[in-house]
Short mmCIF file of C-alpha atoms and ligand atoms in Angstrom, two decimals:
data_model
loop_
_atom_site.label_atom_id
_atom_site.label_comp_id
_atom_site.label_asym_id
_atom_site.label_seq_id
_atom_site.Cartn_x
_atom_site.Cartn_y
_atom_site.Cartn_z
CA UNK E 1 0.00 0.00 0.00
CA UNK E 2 1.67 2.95 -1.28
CA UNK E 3 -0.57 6.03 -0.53
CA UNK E 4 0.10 6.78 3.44
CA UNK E 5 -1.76 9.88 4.77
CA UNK E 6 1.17 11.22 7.45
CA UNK E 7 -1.65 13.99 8.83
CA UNK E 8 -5.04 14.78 8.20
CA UNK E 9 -3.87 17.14 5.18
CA UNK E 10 -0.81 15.42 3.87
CA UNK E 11 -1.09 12.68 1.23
CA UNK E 12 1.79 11.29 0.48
CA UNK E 13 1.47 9.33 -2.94
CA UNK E 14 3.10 7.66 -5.92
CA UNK E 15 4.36 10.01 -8.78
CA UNK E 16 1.52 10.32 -11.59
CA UNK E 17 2.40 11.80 -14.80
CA UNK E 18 0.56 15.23 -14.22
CA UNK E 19 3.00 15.94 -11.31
CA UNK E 20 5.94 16.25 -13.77
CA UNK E 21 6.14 20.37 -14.18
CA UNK E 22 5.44 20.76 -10.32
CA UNK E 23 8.23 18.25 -9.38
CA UNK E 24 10.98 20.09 -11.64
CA UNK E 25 9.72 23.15 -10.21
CA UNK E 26 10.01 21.83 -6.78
CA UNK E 27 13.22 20.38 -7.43
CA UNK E 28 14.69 23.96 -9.31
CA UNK E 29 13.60 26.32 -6.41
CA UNK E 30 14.81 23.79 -3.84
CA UNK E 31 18.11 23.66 -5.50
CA UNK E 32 18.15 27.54 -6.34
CA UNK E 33 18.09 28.91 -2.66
CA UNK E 34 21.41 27.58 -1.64
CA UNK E 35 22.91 29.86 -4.30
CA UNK E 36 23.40 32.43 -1.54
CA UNK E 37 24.18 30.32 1.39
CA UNK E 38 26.79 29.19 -0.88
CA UNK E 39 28.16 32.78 -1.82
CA UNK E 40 28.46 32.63 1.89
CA UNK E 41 30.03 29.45 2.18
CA UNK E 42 33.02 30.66 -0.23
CA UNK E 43 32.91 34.15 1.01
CA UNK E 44 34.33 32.56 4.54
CA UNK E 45 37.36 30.50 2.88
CA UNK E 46 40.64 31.76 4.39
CA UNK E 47 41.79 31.71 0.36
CA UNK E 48 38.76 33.76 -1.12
CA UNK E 49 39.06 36.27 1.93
CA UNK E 50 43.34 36.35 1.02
CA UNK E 51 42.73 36.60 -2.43
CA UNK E 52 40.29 39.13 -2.34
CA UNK E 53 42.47 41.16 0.02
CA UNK E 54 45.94 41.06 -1.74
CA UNK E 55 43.83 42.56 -4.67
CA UNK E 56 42.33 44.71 -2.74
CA UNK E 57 45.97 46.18 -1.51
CA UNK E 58 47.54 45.89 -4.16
CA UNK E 59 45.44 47.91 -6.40
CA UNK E 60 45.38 50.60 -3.44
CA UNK E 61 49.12 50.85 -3.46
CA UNK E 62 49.27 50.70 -6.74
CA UNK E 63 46.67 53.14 -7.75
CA UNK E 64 46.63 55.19 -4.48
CA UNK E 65 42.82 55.70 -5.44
CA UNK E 66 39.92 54.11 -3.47
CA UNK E 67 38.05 53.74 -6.43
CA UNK E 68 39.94 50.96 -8.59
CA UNK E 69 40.38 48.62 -5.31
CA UNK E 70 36.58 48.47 -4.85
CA UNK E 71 35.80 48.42 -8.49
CA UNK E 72 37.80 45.65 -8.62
CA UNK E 73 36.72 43.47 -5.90
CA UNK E 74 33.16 44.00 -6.71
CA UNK E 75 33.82 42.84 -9.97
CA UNK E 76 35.24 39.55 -8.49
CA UNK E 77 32.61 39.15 -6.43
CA UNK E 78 29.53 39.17 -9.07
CA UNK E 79 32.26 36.95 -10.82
CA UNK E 80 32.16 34.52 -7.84
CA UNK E 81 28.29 34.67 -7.57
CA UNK E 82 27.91 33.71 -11.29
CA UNK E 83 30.11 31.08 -10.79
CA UNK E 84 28.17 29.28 -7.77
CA UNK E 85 25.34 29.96 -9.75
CA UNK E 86 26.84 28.26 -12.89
CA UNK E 87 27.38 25.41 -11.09
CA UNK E 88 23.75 24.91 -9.24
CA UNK E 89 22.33 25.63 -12.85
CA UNK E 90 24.41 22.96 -14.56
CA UNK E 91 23.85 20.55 -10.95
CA UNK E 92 20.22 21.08 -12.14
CA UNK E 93 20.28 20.84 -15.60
CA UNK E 94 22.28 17.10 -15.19
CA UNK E 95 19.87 16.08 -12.96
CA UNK E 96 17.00 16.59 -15.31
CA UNK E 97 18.62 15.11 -18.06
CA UNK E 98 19.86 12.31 -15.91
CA UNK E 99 16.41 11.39 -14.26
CA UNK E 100 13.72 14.17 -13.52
CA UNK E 101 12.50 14.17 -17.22
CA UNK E 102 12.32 10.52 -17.42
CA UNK E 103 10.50 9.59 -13.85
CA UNK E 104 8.75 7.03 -15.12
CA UNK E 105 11.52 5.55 -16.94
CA UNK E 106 14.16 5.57 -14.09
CA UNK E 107 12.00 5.14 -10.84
CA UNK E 108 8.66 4.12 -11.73
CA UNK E 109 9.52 0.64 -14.12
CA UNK E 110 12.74 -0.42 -12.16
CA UNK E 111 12.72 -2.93 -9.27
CA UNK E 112 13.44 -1.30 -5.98
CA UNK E 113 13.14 2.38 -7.22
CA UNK E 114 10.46 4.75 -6.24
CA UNK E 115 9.07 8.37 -6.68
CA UNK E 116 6.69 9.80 -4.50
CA UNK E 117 5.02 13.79 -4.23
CA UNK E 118 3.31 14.96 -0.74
CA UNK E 119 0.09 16.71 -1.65
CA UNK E 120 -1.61 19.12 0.38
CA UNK E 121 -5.14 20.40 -0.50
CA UNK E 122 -4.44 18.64 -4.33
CA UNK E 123 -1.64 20.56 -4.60
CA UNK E 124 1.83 18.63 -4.86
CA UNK E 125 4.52 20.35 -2.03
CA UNK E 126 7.49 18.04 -1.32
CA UNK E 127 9.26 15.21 -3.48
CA UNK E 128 11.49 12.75 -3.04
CA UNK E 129 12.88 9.11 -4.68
CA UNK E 130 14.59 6.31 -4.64
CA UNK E 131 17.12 3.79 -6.44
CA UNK E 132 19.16 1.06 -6.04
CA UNK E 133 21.97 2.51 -4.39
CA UNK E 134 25.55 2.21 -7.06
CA UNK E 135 28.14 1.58 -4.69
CA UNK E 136 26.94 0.03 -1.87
CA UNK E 137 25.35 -3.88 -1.96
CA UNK E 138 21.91 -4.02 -0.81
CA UNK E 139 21.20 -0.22 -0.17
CA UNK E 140 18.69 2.48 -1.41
CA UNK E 141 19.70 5.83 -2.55
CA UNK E 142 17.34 8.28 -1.37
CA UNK E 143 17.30 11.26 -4.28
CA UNK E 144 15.36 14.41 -5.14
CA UNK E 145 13.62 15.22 -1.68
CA UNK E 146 12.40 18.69 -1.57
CA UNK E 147 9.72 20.70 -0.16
CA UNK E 148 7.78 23.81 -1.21
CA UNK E 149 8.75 26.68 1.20
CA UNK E 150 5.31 27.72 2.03
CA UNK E 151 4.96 23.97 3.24
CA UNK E 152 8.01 23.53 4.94
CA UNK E 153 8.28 23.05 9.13
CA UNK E 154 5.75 20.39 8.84
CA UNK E 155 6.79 17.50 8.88
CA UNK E 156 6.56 16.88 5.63
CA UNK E 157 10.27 16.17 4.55
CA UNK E 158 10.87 13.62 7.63
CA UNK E 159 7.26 11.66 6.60
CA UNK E 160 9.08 11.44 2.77
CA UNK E 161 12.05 10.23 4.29
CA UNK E 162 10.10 7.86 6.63
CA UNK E 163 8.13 6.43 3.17
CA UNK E 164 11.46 5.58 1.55
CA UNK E 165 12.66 3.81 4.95
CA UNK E 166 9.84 1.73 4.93
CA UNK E 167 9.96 1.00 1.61
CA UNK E 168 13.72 -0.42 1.80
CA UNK E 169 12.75 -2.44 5.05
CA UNK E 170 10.06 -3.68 2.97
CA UNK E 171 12.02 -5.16 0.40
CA UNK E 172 15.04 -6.08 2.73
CA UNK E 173 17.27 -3.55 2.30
CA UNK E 174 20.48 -3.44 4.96
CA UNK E 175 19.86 0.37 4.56
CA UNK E 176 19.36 4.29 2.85
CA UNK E 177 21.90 6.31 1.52
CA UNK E 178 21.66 9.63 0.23
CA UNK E 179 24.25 12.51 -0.56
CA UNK E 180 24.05 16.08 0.59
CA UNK E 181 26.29 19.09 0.39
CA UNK E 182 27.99 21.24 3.03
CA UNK E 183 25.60 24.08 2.20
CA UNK E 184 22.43 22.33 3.13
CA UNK E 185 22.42 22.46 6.75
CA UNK E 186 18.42 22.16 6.90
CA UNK E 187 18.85 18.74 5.10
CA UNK E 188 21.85 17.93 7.26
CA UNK E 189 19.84 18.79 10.57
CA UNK E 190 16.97 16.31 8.93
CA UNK E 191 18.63 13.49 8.27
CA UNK E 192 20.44 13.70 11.93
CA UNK E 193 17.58 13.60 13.60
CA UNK E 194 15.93 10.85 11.94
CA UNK E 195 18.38 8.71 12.46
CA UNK E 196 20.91 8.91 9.72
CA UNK E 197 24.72 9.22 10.67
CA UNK E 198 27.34 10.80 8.75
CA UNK E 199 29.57 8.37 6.95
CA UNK E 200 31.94 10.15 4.71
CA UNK E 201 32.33 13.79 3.08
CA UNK E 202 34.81 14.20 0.01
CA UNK E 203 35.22 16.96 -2.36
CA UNK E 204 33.09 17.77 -5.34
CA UNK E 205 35.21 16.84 -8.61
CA UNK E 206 35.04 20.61 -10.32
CA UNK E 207 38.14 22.61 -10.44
CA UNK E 208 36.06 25.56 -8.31
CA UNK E 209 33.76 23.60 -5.73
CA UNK E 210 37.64 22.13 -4.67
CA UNK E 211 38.96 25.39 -4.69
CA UNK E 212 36.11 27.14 -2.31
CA UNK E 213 35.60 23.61 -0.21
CA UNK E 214 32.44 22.97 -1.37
CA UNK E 215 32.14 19.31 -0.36
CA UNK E 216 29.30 16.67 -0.46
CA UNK E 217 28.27 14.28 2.82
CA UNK E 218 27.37 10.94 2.81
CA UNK E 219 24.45 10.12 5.00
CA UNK E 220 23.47 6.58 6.00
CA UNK E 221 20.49 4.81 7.82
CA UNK E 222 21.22 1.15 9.28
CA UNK E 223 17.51 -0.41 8.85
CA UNK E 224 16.82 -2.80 11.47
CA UNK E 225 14.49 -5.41 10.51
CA UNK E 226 10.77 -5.56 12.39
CA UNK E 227 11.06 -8.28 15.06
CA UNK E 228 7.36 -9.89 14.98
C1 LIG P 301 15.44 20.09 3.91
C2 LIG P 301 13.95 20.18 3.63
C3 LIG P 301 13.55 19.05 2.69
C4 LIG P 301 13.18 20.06 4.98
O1 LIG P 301 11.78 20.06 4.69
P1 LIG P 301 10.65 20.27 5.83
O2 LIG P 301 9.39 19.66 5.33
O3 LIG P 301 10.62 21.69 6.25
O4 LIG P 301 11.26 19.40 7.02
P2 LIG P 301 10.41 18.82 8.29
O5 LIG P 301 9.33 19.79 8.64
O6 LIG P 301 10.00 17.42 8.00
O7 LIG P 301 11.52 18.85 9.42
C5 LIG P 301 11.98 17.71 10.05
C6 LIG P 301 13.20 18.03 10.89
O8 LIG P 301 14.28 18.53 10.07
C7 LIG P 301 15.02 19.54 10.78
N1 LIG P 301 14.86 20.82 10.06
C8 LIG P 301 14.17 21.01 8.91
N2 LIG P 301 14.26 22.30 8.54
C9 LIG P 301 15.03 22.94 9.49
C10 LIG P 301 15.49 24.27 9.66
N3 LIG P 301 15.19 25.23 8.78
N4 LIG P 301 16.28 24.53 10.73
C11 LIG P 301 16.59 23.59 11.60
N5 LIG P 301 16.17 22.29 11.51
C12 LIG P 301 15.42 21.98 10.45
C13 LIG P 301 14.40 19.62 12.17
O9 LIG P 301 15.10 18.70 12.97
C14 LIG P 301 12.99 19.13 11.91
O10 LIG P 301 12.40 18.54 13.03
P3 LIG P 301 11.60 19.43 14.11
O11 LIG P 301 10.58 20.21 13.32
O12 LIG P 301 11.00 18.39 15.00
O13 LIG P 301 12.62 20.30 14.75
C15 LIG P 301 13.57 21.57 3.02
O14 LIG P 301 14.18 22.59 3.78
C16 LIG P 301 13.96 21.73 1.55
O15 LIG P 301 13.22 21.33 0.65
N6 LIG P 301 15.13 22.35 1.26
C17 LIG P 301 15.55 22.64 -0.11
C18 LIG P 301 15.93 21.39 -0.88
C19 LIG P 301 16.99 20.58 -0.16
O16 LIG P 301 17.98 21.11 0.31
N7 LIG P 301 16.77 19.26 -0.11
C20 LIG P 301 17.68 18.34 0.51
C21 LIG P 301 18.37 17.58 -0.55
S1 LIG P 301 19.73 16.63 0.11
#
């Protein structure tokens, strides 16, 4: 039995094919917002905050003008915003090539792989999914979990995580895995509490998430079986 209603207003159901333009929008927002936090997140690397300063002085002793130093650094820093925002827009754009514009395909006619919307009110508010995990024997990869903002604090998120549990424990699974990045402290904070320990983190292979220390996390949940 597949459809699970967590509260009186939550549904949480199996992916239909008329979800498909809320669950990329979903998905795009969800991934969008952590453009600033991750401006932040480079903004606080001892080499960003060096390299930003030796320009900064050097151009003011060079120049012995105000003007050119904070011209300069200005310019490197809309630089340095387009670039975390290249690489969430290309993150994105993989992803929907990879699996969001084939659900049905990837998660919906494989064995042990899932996709699932939370509806409130008819309207679909959180996503998430899951696959057999690549790298680790007789493991789900939870994917794509995201919730609207006007629906978050709910409860929502940690009843689509809790569908995907039950699903692997259905089917015999050791456990879920799923990978996160050093940015998404909400999702981190989640998955803590619910259970999940923190197994590995290891860099992101792009020339610029290594340089700012933008790193992923690997989450895991150990599934103990049901004793009857
Ligand atoms: C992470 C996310 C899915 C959480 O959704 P949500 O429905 O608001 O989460 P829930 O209401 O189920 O929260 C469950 C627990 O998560 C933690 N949590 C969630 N959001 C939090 C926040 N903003 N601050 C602190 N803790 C938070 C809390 O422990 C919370 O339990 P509590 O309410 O008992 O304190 C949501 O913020 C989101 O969609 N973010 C953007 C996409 C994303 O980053 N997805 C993760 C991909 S790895």
């Amino acid at each position: 039995m597949l459809d699970l209603k967590v509260m009186a207003e939550i549904k949480i159901r199996r992916y239909h094919e008329d979800d498909d333009e809320d669950v990329k929008e979903i998905f795009t927002l969800g991934m969008s917002e952590h453009i600033p936090s991750s401006c932040m997140h480079v903004l606080k690397q001892p080499l960003a905050q060096m390299f930003l300063g030796c320009v900064f002085l050097a151009l003011l002793t060079s120049s012995m003008s105000i003007i050119l130093p904070v011209l300069a650094v200005t310019l490197l820093l809309a630089a340095g915003r387009q670039s975390v925002s290249y690489m969430f827009t290309k993150y994105i754009k993989t992803s929907l090539d990879q699996d969001l514009n084939h659900i049905q395909q990837i998660y919906l006619e494989q064995p042990n792989a899932c996709f699932w919307v939370a509806e409130v009110q008819g309207r679909v508010v959180g996503t998430v999914a899951c696959l057999p995990a690549e790298n680790a024997a007789n493991y789900l990869e939870l994917k794509r979990l995201s919730v609207r903002k006007s629906h978050r604090g709910q409860g929502i998120a940690k009843a689509l995580c809790h569908i995907v549990a039950e699903f692997a424990r259905e089917r015999g699974c050791g456990g879920v895995l799923l990978h996160t990045s050093v940015v998404q402290t909400d999702a981190q904070k989640l998955y803590e509490q619910i259970g999940y320990k923190k197994v590995r983190e290891f860099d992101v292979p792009e020339f610029f998430a290594k340089l700012t220390n933008f790193t992923l996390l690997e989450y895991r949940l150990v599934l103990k079986r049901h004793i009857f």
